[in-house]
mmCIF file of C-alpha atoms and ligand atoms in Angstrom:
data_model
loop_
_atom_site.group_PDB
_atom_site.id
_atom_site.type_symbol
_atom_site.label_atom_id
_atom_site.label_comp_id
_atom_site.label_asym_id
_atom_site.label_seq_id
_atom_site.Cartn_x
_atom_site.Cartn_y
_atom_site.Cartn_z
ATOM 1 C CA UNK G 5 136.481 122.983 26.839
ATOM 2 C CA UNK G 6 139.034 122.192 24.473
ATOM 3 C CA UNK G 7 140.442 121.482 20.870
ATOM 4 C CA UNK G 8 140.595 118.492 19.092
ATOM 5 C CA UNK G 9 142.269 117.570 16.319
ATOM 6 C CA UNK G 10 142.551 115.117 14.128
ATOM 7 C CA UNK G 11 145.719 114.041 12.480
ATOM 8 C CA UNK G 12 145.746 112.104 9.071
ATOM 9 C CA UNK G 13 143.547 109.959 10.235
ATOM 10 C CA UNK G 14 142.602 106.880 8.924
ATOM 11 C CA UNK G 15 140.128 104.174 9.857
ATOM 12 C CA UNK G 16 140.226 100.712 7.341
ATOM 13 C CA UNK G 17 137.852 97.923 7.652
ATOM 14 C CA UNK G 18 139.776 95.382 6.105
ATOM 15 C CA UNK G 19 140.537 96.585 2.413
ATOM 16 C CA UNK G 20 138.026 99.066 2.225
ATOM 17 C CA UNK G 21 139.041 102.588 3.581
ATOM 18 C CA UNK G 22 135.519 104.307 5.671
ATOM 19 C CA UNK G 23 138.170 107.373 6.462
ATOM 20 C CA UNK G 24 140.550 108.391 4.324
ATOM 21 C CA UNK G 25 143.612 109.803 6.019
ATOM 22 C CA UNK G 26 141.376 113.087 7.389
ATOM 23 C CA UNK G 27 143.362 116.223 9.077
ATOM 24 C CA UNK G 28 140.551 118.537 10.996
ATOM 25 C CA UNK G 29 141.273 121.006 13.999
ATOM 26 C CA UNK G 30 137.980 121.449 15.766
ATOM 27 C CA UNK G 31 138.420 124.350 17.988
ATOM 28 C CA UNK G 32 138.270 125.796 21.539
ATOM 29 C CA UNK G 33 134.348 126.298 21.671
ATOM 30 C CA UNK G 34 133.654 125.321 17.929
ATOM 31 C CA UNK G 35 130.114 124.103 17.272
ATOM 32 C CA UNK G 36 131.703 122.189 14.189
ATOM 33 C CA UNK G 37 129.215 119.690 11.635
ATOM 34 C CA UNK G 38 130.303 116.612 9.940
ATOM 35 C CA UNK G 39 127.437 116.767 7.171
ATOM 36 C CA UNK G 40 127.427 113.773 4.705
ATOM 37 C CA UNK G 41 125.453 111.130 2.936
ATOM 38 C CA UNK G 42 124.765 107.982 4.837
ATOM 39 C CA UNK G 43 128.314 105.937 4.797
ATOM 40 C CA UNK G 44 130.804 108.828 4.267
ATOM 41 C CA UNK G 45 132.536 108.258 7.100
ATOM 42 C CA UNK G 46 130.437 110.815 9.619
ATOM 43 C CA UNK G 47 129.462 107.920 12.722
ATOM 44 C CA UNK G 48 133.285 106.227 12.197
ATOM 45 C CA UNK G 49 135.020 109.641 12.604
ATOM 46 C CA UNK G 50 133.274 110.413 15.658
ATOM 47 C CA UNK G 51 134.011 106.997 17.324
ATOM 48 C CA UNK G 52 137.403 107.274 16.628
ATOM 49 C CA UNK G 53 137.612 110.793 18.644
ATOM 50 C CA UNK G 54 135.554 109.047 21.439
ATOM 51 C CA UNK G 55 137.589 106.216 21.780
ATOM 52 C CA UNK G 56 135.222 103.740 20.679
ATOM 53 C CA UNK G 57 136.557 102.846 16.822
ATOM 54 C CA UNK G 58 140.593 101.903 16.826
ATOM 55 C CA UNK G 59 142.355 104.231 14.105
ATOM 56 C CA UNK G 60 144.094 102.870 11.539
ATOM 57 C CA UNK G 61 146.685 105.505 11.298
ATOM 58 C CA UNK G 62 146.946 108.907 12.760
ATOM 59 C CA UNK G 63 146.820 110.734 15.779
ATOM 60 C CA UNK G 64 144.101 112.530 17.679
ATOM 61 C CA UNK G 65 145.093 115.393 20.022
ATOM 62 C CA UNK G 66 142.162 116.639 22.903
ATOM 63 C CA UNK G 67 143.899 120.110 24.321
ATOM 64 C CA UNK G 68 146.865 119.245 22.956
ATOM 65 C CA UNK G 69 147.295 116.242 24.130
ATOM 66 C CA UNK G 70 147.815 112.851 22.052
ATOM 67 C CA UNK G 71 144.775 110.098 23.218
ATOM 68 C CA UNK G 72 145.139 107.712 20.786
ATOM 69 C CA UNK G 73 145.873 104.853 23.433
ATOM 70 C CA UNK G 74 143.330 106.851 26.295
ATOM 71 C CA UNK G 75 139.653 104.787 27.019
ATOM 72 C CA UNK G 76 136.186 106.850 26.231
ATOM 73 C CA UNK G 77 135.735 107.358 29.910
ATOM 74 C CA UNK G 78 138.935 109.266 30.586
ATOM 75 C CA UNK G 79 138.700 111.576 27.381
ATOM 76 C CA UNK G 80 135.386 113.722 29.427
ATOM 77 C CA UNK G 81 133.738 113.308 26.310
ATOM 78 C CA UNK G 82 129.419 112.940 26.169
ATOM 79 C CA UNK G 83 128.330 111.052 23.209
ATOM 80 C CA UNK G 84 124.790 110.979 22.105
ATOM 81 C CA UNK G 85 124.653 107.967 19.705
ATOM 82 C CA UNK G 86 122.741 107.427 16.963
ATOM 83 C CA UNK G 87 121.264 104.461 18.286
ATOM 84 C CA UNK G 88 120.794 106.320 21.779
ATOM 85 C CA UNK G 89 122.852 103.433 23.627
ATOM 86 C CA UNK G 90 120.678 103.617 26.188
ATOM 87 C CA UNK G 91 120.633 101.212 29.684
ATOM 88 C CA UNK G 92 117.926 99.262 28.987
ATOM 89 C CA UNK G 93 117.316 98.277 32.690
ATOM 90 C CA UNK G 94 117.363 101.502 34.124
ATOM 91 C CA UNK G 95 114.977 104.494 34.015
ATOM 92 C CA UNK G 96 114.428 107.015 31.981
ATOM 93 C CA UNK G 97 115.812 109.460 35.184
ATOM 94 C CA UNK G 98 118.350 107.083 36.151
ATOM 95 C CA UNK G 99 119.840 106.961 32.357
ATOM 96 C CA UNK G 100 119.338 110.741 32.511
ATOM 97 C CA UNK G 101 121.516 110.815 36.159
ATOM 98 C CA UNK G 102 124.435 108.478 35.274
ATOM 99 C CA UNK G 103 126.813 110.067 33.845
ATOM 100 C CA UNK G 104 126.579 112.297 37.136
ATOM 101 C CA UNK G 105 126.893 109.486 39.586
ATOM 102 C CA UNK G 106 129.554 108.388 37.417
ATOM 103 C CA UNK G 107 131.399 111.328 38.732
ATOM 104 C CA UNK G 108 130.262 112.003 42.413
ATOM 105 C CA UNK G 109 128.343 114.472 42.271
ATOM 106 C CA UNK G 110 125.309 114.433 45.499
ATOM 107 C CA UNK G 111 122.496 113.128 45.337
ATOM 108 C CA UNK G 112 120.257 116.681 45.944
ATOM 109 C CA UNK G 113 122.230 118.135 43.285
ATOM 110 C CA UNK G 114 121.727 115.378 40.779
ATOM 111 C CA UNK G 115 118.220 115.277 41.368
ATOM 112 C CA UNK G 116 117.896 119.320 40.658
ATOM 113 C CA UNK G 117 120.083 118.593 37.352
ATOM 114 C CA UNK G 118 118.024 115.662 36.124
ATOM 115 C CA UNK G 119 114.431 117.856 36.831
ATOM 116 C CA UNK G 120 115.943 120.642 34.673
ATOM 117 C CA UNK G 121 117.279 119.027 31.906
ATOM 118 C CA UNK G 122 113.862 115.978 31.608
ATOM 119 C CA UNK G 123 112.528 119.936 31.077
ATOM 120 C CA UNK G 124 114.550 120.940 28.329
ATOM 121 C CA UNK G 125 113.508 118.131 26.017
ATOM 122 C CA UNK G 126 110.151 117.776 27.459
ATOM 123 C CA UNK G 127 111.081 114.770 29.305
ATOM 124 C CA UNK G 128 109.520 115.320 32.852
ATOM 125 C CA UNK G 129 106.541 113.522 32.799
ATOM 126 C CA UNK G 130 108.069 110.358 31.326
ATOM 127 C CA UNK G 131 110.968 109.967 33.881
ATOM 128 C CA UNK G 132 109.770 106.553 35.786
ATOM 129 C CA UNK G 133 109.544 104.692 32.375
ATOM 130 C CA UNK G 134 112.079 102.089 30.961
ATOM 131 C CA UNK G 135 112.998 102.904 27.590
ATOM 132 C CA UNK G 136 111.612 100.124 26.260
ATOM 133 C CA UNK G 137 108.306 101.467 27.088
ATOM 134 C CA UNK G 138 109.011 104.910 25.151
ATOM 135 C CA UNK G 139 108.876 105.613 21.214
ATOM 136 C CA UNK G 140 112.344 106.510 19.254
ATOM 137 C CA UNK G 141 111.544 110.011 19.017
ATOM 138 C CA UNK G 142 111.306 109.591 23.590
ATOM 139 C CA UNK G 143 114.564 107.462 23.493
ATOM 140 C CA UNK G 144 116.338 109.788 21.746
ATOM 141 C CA UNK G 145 115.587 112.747 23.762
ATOM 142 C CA UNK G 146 116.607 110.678 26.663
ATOM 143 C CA UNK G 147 120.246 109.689 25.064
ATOM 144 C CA UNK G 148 120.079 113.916 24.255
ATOM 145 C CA UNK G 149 119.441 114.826 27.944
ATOM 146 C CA UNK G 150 122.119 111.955 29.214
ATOM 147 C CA UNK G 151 124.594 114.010 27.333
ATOM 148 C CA UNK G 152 124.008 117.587 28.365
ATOM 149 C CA UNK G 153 123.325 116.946 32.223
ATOM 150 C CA UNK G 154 126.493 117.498 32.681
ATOM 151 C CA UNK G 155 129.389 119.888 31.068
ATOM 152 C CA UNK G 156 132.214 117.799 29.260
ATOM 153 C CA UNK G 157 135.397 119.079 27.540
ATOM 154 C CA UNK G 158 133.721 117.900 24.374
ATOM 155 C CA UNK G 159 130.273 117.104 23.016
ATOM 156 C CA UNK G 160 129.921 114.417 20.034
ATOM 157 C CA UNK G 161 126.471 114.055 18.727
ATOM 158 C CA UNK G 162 125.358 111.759 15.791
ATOM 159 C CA UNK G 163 122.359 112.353 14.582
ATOM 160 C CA UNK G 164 120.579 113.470 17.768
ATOM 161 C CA UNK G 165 117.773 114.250 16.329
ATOM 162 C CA UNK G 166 116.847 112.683 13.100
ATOM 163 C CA UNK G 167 114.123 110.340 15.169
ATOM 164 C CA UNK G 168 112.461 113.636 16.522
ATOM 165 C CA UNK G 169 109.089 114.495 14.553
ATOM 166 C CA UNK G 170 109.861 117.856 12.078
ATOM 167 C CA UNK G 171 108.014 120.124 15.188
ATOM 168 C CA UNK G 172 109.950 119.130 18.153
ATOM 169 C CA UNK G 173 113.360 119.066 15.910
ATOM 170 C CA UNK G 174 113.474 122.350 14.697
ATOM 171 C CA UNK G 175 112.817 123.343 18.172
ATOM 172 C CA UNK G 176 115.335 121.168 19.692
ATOM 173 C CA UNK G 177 117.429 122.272 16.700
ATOM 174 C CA UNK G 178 117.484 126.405 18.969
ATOM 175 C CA UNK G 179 117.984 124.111 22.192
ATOM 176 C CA UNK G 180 120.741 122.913 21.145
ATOM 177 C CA UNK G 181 122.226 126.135 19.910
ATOM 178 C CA UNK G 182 121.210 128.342 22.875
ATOM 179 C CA UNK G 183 122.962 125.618 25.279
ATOM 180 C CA UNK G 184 125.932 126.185 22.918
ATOM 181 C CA UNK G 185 125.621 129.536 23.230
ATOM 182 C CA UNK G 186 125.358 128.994 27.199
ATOM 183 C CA UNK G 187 127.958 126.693 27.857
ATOM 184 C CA UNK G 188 130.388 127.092 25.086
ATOM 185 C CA UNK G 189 131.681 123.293 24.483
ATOM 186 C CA UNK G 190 133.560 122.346 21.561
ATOM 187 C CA UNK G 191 130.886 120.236 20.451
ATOM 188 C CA UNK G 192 130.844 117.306 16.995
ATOM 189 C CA UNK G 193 127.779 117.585 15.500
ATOM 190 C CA UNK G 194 126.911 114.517 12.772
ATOM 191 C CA UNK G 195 124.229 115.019 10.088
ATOM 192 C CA UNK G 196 123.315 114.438 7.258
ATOM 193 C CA UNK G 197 120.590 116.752 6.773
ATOM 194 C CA UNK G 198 121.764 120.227 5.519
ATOM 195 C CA UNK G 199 119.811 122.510 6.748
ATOM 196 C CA UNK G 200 120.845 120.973 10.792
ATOM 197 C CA UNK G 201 124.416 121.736 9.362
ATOM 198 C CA UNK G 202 123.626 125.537 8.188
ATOM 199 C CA UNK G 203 121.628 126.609 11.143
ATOM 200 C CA UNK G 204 123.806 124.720 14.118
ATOM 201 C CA UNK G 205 127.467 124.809 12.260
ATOM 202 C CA UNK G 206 130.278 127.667 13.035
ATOM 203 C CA UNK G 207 131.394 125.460 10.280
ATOM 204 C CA UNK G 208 130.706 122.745 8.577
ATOM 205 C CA UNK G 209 132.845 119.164 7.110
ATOM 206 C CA UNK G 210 131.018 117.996 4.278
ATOM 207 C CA UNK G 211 132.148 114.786 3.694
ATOM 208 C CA UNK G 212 132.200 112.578 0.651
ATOM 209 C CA UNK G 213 133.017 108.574 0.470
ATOM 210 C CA UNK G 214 135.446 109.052 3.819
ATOM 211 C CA UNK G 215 136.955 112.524 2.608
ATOM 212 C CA UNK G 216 136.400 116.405 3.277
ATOM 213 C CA UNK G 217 135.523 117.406 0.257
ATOM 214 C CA UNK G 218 134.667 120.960 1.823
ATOM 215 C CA UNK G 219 135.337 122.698 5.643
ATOM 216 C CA UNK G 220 133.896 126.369 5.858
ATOM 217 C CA UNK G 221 131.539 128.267 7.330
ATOM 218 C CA UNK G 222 127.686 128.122 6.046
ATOM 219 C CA UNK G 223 127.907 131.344 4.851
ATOM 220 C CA UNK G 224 130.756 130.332 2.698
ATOM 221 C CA UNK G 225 129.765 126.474 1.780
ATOM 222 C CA UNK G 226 126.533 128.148 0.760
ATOM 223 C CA UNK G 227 127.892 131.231 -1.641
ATOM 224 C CA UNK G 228 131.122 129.334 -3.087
ATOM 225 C CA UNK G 229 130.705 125.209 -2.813
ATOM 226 C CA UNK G 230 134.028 123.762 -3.757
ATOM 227 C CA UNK G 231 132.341 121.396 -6.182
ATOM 228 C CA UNK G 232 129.191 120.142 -7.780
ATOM 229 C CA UNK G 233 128.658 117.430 -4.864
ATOM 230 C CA UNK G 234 128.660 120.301 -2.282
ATOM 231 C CA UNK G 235 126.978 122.383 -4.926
ATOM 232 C CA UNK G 236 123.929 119.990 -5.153
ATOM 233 C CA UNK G 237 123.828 118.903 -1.558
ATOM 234 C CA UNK G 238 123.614 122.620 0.083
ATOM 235 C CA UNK G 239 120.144 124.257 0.001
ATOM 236 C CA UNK G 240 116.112 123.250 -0.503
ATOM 237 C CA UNK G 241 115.490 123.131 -3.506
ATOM 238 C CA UNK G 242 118.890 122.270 -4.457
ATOM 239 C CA UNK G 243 121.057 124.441 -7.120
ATOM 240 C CA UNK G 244 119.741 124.421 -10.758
ATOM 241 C CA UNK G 245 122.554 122.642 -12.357
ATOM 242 C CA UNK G 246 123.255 123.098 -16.222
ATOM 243 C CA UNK G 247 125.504 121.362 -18.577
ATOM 244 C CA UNK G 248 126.748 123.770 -21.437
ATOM 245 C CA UNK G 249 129.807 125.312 -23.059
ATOM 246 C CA UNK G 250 131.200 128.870 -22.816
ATOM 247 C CA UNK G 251 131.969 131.077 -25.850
ATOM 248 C CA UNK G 252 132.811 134.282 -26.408
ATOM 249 C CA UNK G 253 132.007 134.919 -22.899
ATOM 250 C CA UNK G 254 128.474 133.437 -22.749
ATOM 251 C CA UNK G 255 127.672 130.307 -21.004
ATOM 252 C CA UNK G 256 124.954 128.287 -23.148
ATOM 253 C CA UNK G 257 122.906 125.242 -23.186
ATOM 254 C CA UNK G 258 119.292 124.423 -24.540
ATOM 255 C CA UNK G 259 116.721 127.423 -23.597
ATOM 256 C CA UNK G 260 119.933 128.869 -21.623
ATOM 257 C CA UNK G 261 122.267 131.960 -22.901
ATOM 258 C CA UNK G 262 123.449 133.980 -20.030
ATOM 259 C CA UNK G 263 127.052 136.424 -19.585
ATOM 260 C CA UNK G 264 129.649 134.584 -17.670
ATOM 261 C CA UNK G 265 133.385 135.380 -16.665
ATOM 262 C CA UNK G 266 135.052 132.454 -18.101
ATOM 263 C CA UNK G 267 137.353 131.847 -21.115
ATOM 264 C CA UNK G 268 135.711 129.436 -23.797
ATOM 265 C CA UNK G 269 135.207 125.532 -22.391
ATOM 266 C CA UNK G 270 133.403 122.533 -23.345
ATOM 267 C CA UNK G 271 131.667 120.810 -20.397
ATOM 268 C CA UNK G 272 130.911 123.870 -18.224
ATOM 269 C CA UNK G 273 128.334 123.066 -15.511
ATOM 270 C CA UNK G 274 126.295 126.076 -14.689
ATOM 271 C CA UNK G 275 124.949 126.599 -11.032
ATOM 272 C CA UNK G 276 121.910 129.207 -10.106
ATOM 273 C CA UNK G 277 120.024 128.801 -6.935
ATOM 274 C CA UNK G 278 116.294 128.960 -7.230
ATOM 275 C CA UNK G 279 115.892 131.878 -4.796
ATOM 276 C CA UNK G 280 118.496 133.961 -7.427
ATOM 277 C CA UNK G 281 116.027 133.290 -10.097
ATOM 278 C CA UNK G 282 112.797 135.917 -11.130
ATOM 279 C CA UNK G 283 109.725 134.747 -13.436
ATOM 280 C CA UNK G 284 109.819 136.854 -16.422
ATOM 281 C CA UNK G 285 107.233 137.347 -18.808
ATOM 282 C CA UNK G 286 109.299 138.489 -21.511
ATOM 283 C CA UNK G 287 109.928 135.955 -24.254
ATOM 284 C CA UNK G 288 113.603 137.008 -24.261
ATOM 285 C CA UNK G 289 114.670 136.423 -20.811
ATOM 286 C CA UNK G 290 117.597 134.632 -20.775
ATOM 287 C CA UNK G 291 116.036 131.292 -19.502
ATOM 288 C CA UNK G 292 113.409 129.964 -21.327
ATOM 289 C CA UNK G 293 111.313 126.574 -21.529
ATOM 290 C CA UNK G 294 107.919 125.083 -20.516
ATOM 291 C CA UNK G 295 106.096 125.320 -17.343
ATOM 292 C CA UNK G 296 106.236 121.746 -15.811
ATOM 293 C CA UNK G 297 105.390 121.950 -12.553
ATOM 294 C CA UNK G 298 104.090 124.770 -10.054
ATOM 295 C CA UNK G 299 104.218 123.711 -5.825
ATOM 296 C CA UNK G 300 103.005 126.145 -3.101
ATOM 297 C CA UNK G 301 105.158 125.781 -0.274
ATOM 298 C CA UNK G 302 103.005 128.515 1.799
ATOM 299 C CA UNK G 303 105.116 131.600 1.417
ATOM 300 C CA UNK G 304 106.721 130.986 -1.738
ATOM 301 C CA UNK G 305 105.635 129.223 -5.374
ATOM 302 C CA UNK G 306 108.198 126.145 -6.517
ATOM 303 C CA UNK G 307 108.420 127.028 -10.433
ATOM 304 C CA UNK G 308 109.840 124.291 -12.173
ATOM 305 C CA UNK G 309 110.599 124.612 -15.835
ATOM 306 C CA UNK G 310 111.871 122.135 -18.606
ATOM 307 C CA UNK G 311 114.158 122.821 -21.348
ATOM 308 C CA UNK G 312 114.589 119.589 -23.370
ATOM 309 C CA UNK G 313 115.965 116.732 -20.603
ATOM 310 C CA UNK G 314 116.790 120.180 -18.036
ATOM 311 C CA UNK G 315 114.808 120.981 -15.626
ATOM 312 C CA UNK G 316 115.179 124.094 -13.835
ATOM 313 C CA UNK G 317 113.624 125.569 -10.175
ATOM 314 C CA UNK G 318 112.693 128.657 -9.705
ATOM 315 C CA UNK G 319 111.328 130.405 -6.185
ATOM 316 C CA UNK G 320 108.392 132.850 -7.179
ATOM 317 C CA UNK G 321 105.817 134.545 -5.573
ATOM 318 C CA UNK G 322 103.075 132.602 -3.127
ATOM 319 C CA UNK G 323 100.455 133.829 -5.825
ATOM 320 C CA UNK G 324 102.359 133.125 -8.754
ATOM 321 C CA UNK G 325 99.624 130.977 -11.438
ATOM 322 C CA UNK G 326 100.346 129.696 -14.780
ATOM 323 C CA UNK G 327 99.555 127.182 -17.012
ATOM 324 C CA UNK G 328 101.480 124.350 -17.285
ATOM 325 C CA UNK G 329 102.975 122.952 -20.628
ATOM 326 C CA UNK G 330 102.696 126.417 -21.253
ATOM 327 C CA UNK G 331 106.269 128.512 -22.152
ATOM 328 C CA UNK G 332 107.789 129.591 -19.045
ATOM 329 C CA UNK G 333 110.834 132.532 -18.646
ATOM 330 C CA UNK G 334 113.128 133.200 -16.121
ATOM 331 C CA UNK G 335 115.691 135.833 -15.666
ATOM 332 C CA UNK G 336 118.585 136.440 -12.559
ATOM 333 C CA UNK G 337 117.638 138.451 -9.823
ATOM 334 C CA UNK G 338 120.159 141.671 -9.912
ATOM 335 C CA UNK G 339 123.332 140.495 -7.964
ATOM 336 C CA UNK G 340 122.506 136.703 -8.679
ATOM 337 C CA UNK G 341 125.792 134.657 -8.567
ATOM 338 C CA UNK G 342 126.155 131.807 -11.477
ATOM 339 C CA UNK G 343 128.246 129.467 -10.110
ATOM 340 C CA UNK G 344 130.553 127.476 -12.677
ATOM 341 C CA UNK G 345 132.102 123.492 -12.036
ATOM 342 C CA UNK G 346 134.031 121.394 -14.755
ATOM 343 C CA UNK G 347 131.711 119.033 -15.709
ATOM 344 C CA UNK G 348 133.968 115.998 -15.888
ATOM 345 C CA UNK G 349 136.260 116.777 -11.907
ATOM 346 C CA UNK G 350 133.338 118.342 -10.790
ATOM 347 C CA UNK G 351 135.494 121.565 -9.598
ATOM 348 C CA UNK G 352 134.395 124.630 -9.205
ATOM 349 C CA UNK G 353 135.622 127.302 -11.785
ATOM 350 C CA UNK G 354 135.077 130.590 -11.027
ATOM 351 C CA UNK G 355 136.630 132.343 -7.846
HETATM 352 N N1 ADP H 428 132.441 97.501 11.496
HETATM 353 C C1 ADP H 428 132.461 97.777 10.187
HETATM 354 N N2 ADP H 428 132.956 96.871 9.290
HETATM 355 C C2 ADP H 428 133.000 97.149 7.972
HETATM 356 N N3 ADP H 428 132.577 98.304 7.425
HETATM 357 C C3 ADP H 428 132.073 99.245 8.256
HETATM 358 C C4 ADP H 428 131.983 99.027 9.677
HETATM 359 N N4 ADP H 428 131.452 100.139 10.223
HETATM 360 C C5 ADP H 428 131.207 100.996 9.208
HETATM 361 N N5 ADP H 428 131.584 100.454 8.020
HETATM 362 C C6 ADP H 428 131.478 101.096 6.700
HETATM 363 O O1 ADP H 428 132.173 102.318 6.752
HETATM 364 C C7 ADP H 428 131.495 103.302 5.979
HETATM 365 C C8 ADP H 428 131.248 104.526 6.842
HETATM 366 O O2 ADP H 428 130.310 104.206 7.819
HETATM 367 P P1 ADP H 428 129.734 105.292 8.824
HETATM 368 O O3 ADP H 428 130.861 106.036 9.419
HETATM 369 O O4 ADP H 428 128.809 104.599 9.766
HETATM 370 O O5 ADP H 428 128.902 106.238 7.827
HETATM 371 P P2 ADP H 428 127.894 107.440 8.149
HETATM 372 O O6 ADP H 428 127.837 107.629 9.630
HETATM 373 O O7 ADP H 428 128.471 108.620 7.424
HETATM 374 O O8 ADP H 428 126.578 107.030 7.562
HETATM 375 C C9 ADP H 428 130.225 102.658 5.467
HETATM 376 O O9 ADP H 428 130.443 102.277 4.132
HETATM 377 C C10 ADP H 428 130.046 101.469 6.378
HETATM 378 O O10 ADP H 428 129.377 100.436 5.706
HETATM 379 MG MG1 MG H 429 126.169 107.418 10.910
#
C-alpha cells in the first residue's frame, strides 16, 4: 500500500496541453475516482503514474518516493487498461497467471490464485480460450482478473468496466468495492460515468479539459458542486438548471419565483435536483408550467415540465398520471437545497 502523489503535473502533446499542471495526493488506502468526459485528461493521468506516458513537468512521488525516471514494472503497480492490453497468444488462464510468474510465485499456488479469481468475475469456464475467441465484455473481465490476482502497492483502473453489460457491472461495481474493502490498496479508479464515481469513490477528481475542477467526497460533490459543470454532470436526472436574476431576495425566471439567500444579481443560475422537487396541485406553487413529458422508471415517475425554452425534472410518485400539455406545479420538498452558480464563470454562489 502506499500514497501517491502527484506534483504539478503536466503532460503536453506538442502545443496542446491534455494535463494541465495537476497537484493530487491519493492516499494510503484511498479508493480515489478520476471522473470526466471523454478527453479530460483521465487515461493520460493514469499513464503518467504508471510509467507509461513521459510527464511534461512535475514530479510523481509513490510512498514518498520520487519515480519520475522508475519503469512500470518496478513501480508494483497493476493496471487494467481500457483497451484490456491483453497477450494475445496466451490464454485466458495464462494472461490471468502472469503477473504471478512474473514474480515467482509456485506453480500450486498460482494455480489456486488463478481458480479463485476466473471465479470472481465469472471467468472459470472460459479459462482455455485465447482472447481473441472471447467478446469485449469476456476480455475485459480477463484484463480485471490479471490485475487483482495479485496485491500491488497500487491499483490503476481505466474504465474496467464500461464493456461489461449494465447486469454484470453493477455487480462487478460491489466486487470491486468489497475487494477494496478486503485488501485495502490505494487504488485509481477512471470513469466517466458518475454514478461508478459516487458508489466506488472515497473521493472523487472530476476533471474538466485536463484540470480538477472539483476533489471531494460524493457526499460533498453531490450536496455543494463547485460549479455548474460539476453541477450538471453529478446525478440521474441531472440538476434542474435555471437562468434568472435575484431581487429583493427572490430568485426569478419564467414560471419560477422562489426565496433565496443572495444579494440582488443579474445572471443567477438556479440549481434544484429532481428528487428535492414535490408535484403540487396548487396553482400557486412556486414552479409552474406545462406538463411535457411523464417516464416511469419502475419505482419513481420522471415529471418533466416546460416553462417557455426551460424545462424542468421532477421525481414523483410511480403512480403519478397527468395530462400532458396540461399546467403542471411543483414546489421544494421541506429541507430542499437551491443551489446558486454565476451564470457567466459558472461558480457556485452560495456557501
Ligand atoms: N498521443 C497523443 N497525441 C496527441 N494527443 C493525445 C495523445 N493521447 C491523448 N491525446 C489527447 O489528450 C486528451 C486527453 O486524452 P485522454 O487522457 O485519453 O482522455 P480521457 O481518458 O479523459 O478520455 C485528448 O484530447 C486526447 O485527444
Ligand atoms: Mg480514457
Amino acid at each position: 500500500m502506499a500514497e501517491v502523489r502527484l506534483v504539478d503535473i503536466e503532460k503536453r502533446y506538442g502545443s496542446f496541453v491534455a494535463v494541465a499542471k495537476q497537484s493530487l495526493t491519493i492516499e494510503n488506502g484511498e479508493f480515489l475516482v478520476l471522473l470526466g468526459p471523454s478527453g479530460c485528461g483521465k487515461t493520460t493521468t493514469m499513464r503518467m503514474i504508471a510509467g507509461l506516458e513521459e510527464i511534461t513537468a512535475g514530479d510523481i512521488l509513490i510512498a514518498g518516493e520520487r519515480v519520475n525516471d522508475k519503469p512500470p514494472k518496478d513501480r508494483d503497480i497493476a493496471m487494467v487498461f481500457q483497451n484490456y492490453g491483453l497477450y494475445p497468444h496466451m490464454t485466458v488462464g495464462q494472461n490471468i497467471e502472469y503477473p504471478l510468474k512474473l514474480r515467482g510465485v509456485n506453480k500450486a499456488t498460482r494455480q489456486q490464485q488463478v481458480q479463485d479469481t476466473a471465479a470472481k468475475v465469472e471467468l472459470d469456464a472460459l479459462l482455455g480460450r485465447r482472447p481473441s475467441e472471447l467478446s469485449g465484455g469476456q476480455r475485459q473481465r480477463v484484463a480485471l482478473a490479471r490485475a487483482i490476482v495479485r496485491t500491488p502497492k497500487i491499483f490503476l483502473m481505466d474504465e474496467p468496466l464500461s464493456n461489461l453489460d449494465a447486469k454484470l457491472r453493477v455487480t462487478m461495481r460491489a466486487e470491486l468495492k468489497h475487494l477494496h474493502h478486503e485488501l485495502g490498496v490505494t487504488t485509481v479508479y477512471v470513469t466517466h460515468d458518475q454514478m461508478e464515481a459516487m458508489t466506488l469513490a472515497s473521493r472523487v477528481a472530476v476533471m474538466r479539459e485536463g484540470r480538477i475542477v472539483q476533489l471531494d467526497t460524493p457526499r460533498k460533490i453531490y450536496a455543494e458542486p463547485a460549479d455548474l459543470f460539476v453541477a450538471g454532470f453529478i446525478g440521474s436526472p441531472s440538476m434542474n438548471l435555471v437562468n434568472g436574476s435575484v431581487t429583493a431576495g427572490r430568485f426569478r425566471a419564467e414560471g419560477i419565483d422562489v426565496p433565496v439567500d443572495l444579494p440582488d444579481r443579474d445572471s443567477v443560475v438556479l440549481g434544484i435536483r429532481p428528487e428535492e422537487l414535490d408535484i403540487a396541485t396548487d396553482s400557486s406553487a412556486p414552479v409552474a408550467g406545462k406538463l411535457y413529458a411523464l417516464e416511469l422508471t419502475g419505482d419513481s415517475t420522471l415529471v418533466t415540465m416546460r416553462m417557455g425554452k426551460t424545462s424542468v425534472c421532477a421525481r414523483g410518485p410511480a403512480d403519478f398520471e397527468a395530462a400532458i400539455n396540461e399546467p403542471c406545479y411543483l414546489t421544494p420538498k421541506a429541507g430542499a437545497r437551491f443551489h446558486l452558480f454565476d451564470r457567466n464563470s459558472g461558480q457556485r454562489l452560495d456557501g
